[in-house]
PDB file of C-alpha atoms in Angstrom:
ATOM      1  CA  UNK A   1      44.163  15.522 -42.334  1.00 51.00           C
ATOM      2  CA  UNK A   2      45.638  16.316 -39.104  1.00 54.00           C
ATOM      3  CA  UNK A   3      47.371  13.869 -37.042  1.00 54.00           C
ATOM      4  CA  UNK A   4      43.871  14.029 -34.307  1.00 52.00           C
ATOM      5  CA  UNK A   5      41.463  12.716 -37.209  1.00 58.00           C
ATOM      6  CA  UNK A   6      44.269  10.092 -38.999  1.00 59.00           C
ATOM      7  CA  UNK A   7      43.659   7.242 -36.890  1.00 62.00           C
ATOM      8  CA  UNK A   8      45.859   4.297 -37.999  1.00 75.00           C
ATOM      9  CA  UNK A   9      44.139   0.467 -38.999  1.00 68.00           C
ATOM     10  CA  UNK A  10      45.908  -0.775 -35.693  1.00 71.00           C
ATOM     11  CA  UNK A  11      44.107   2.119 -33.124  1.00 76.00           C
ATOM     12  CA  UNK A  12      40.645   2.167 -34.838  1.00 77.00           C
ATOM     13  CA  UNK A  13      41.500  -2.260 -34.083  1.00 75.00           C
ATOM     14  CA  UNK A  14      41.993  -1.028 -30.706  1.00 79.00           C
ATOM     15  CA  UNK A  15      39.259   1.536 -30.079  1.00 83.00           C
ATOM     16  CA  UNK A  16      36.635  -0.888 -31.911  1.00 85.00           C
ATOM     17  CA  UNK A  17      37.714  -3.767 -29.373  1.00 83.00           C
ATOM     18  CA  UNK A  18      38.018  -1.360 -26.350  1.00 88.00           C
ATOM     19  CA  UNK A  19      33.974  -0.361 -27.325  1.00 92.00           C
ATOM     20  CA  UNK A  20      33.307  -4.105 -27.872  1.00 92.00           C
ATOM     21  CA  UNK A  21      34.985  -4.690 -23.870  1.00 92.00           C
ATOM     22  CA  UNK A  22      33.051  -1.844 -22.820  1.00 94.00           C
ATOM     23  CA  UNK A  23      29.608  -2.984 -24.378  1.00 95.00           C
ATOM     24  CA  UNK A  24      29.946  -6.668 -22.857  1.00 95.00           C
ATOM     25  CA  UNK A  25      30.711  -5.578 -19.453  1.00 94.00           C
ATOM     26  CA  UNK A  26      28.162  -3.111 -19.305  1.00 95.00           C
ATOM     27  CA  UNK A  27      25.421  -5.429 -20.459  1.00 96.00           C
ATOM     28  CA  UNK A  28      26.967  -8.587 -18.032  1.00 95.00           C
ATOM     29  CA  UNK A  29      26.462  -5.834 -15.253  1.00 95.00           C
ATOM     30  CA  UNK A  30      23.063  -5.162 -15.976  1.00 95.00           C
ATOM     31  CA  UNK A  31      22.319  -8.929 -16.147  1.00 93.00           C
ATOM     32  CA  UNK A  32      24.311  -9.549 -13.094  1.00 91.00           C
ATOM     33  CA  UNK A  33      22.116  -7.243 -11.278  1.00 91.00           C
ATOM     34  CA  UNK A  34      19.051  -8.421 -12.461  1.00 89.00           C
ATOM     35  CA  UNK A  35      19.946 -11.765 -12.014  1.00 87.00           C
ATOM     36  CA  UNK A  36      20.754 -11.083  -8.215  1.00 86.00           C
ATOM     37  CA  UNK A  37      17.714  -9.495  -7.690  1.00 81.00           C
ATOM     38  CA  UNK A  38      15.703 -12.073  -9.281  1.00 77.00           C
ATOM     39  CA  UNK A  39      17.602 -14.907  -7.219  1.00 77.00           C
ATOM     40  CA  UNK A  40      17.051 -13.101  -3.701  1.00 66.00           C
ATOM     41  CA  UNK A  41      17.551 -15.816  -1.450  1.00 64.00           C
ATOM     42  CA  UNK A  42      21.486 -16.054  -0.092  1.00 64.00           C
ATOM     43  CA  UNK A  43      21.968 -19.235  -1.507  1.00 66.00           C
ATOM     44  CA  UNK A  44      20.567 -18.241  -4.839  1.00 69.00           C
ATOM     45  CA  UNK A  45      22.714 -15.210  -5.756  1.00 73.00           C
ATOM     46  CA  UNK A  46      26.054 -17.725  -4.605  1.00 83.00           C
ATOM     47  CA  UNK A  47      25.241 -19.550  -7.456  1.00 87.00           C
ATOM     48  CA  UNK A  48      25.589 -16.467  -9.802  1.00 86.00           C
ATOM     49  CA  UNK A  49      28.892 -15.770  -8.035  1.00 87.00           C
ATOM     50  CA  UNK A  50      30.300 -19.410  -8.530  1.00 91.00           C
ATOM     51  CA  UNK A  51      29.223 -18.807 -12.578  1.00 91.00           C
ATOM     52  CA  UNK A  52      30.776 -15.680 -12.414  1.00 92.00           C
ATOM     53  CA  UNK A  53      33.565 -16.857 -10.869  1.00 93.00           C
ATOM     54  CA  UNK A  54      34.021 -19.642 -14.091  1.00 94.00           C
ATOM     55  CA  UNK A  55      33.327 -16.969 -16.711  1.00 94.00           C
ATOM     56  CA  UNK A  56      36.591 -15.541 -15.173  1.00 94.00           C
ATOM     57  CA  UNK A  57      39.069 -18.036 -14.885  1.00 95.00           C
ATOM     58  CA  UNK A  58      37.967 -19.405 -18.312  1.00 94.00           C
ATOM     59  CA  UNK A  59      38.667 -15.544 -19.617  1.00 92.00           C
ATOM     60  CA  UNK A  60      42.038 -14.694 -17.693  1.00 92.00           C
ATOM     61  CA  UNK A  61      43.012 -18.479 -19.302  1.00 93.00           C
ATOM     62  CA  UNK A  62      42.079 -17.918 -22.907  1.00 92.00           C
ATOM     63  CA  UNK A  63      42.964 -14.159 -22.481  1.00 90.00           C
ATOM     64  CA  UNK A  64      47.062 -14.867 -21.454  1.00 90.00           C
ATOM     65  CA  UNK A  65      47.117 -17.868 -23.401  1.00 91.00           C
ATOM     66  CA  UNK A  66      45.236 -17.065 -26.591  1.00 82.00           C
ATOM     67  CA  UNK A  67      46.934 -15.256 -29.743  1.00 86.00           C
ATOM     68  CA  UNK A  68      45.112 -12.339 -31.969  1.00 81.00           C
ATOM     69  CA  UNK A  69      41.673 -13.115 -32.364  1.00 84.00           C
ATOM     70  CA  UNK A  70      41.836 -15.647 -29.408  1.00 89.00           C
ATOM     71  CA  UNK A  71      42.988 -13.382 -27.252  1.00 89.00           C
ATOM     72  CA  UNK A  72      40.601 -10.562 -28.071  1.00 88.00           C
ATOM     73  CA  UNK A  73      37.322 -12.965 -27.620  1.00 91.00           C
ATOM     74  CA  UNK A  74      39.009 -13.673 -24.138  1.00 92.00           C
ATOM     75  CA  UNK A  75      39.255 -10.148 -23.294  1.00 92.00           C
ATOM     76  CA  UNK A  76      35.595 -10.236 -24.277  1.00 93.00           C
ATOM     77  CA  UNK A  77      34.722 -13.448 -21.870  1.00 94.00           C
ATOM     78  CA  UNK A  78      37.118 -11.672 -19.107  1.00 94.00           C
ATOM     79  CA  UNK A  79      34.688  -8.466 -19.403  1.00 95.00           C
ATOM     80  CA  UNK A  80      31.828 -10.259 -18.897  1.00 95.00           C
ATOM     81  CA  UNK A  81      32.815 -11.755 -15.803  1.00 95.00           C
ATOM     82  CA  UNK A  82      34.059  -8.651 -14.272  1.00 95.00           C
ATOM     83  CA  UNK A  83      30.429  -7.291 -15.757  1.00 95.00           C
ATOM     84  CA  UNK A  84      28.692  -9.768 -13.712  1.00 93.00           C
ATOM     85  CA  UNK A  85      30.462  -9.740 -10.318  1.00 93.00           C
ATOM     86  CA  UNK A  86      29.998  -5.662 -10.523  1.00 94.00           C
ATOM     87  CA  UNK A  87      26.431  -6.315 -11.355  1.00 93.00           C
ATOM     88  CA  UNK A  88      25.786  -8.135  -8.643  1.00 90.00           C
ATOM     89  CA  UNK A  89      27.855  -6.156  -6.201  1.00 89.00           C
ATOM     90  CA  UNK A  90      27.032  -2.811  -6.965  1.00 91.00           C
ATOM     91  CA  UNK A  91      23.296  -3.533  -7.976  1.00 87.00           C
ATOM     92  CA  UNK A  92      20.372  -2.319  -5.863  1.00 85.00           C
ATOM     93  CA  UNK A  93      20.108  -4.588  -2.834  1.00 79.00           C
ATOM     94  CA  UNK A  94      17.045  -6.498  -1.456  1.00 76.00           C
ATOM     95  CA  UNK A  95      15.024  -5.529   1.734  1.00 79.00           C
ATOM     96  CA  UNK A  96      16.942  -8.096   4.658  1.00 80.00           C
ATOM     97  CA  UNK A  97      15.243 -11.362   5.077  1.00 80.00           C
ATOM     98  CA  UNK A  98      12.885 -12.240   7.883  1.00 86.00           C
ATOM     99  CA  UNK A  99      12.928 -15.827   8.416  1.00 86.00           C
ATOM    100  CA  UNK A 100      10.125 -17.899  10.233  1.00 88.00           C
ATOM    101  CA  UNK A 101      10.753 -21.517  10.949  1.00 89.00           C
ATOM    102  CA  UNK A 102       8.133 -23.542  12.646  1.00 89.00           C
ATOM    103  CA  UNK A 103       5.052 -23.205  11.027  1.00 90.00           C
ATOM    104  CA  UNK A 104       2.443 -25.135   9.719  1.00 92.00           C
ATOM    105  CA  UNK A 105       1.183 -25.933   6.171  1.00 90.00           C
ATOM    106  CA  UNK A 106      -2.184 -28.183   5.099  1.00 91.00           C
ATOM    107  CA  UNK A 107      -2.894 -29.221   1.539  1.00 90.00           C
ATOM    108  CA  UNK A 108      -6.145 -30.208   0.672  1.00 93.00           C
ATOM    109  CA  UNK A 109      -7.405 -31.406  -2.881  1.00 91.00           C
ATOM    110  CA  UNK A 110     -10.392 -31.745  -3.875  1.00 92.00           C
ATOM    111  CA  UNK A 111      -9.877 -32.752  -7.862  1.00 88.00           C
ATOM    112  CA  UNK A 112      -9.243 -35.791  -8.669  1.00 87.00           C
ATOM    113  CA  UNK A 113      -9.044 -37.132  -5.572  1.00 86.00           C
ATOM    114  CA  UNK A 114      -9.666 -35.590  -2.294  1.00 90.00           C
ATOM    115  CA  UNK A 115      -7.054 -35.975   0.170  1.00 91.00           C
ATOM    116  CA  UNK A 116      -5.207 -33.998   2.148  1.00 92.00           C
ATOM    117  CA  UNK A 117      -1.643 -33.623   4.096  1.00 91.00           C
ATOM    118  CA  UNK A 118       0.380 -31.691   6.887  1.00 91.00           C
ATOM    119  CA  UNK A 119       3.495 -31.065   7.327  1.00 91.00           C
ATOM    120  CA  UNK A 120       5.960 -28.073   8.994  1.00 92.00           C
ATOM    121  CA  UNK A 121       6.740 -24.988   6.864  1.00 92.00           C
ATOM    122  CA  UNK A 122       8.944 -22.430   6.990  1.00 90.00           C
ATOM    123  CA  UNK A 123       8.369 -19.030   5.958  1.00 89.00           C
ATOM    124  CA  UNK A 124      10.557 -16.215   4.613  1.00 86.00           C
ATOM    125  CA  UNK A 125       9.176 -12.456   3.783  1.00 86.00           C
ATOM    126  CA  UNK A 126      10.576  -8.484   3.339  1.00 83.00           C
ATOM    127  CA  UNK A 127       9.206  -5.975   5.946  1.00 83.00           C
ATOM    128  CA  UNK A 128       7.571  -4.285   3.052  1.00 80.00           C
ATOM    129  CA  UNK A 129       5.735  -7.434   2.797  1.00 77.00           C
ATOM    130  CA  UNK A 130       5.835  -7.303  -0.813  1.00 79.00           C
ATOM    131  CA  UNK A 131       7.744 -10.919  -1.350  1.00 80.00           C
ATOM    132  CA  UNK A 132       6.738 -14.049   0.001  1.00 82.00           C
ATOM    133  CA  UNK A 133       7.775 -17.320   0.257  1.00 85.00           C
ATOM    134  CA  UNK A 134       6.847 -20.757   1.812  1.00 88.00           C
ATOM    135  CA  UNK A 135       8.094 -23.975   1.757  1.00 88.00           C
ATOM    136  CA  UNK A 136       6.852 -27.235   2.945  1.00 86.00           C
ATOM    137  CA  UNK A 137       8.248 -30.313   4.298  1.00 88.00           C
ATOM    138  CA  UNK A 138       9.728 -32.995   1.620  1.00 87.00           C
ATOM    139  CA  UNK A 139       8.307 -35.989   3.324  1.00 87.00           C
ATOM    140  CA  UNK A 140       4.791 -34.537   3.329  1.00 90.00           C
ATOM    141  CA  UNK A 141       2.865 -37.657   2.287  1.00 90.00           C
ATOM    142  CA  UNK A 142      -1.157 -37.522   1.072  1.00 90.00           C
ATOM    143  CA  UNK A 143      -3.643 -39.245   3.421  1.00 89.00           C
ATOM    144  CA  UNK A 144      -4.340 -41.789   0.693  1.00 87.00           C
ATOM    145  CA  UNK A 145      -4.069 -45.514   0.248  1.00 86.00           C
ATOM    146  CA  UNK A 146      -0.313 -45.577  -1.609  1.00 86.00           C
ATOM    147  CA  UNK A 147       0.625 -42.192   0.293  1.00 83.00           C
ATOM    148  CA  UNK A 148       2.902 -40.537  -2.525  1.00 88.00           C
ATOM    149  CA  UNK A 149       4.989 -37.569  -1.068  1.00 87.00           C
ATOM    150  CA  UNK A 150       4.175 -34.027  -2.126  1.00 88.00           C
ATOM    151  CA  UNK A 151       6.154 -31.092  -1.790  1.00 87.00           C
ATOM    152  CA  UNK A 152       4.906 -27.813  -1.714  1.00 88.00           C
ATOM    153  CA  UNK A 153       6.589 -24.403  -2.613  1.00 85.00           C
ATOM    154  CA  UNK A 154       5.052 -21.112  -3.325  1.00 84.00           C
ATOM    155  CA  UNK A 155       7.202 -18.051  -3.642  1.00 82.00           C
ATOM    156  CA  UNK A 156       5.426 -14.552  -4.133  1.00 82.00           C
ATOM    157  CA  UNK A 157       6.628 -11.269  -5.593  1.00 72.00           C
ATOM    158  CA  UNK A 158       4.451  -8.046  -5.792  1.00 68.00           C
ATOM    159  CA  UNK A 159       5.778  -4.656  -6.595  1.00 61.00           C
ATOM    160  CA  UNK A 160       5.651  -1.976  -4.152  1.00 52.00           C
ATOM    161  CA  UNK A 161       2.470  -0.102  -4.705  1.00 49.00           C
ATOM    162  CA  UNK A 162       0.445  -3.168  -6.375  1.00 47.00           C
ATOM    163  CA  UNK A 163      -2.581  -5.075  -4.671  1.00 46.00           C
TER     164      UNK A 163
END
């Protein structure tokens, strides 16, 4: 055997755990990116940022702290973190927002009861008008006799090319 192929217990250890690293980060990234995608509005991807965020300091913690096998599963937790935030950061981006306050938004049932409501809405959409969303008023209350609130949220996603 020549001293290239020999690998010692302690490096194939290493290179085993440096795969492992490699593997969680790369998978965190592709979830972080998803995840941003899914979660397009601002305040949506901050929360993926704050979780992120944990997943780190709980890492770097357990990471310096921990011994052997501690250690190693906080290099693992640290990977992921760093996975996520680079997911998110270096995924594809969304079309910018358009926001629309001001508008209007009736609800009418007809099953079981008929009654209806109004209330303002605001709307947010993507020039390529493939994602939608509206939300209504909290304190939008049915024309009834005990006038329970409703609130009213519709969020639409098509892919580019569907009807």
């Amino acid at each position: 055997m020549t001293a290239l192929t020999a690998l010692t217990a302690d490096e194939r250890g290493r290179a085993t755990v440096l795969v492992i690293l490699v593997v969680a980060g790369s998978l965190a990234a592709v979830l972080g990116a998803y995840v941003d995608w899914i979660w397009w509005p601002v305040y949506s991807g901050l929360m993926l940022t704050i979780a992120a965020l944990a997943i780190l300091l709980v890492g770097a913690i357990v990471a310096f702290v921990g011994r052997a096998t501690v250690r190693w599963i906080g290099l693992v937790v640290l990977a992921v973190g760093i996975g996520l935030v680079a997911g998110q950061n270096l995924g594809p981006s969304r079309e910018p927002l358009i926001y629309q306050p001001g508008g209007t938004m009736t609800l009418r049932l007809e099953s079981p009861i008929i009654a209806s409501a109004t209330s303002p809405a605001d709307c947010t959409n993507v020039g390529s008008e493939t994602e939608f969303q509206v939300t209504g008023d909290p304190n939008m209350r049915l024309d009834t006799s005990d006038h329970p609130f409703v609130f009213v949220y519709l969020n639409v996603w098509r892919p580019l090319g569907c009807l």
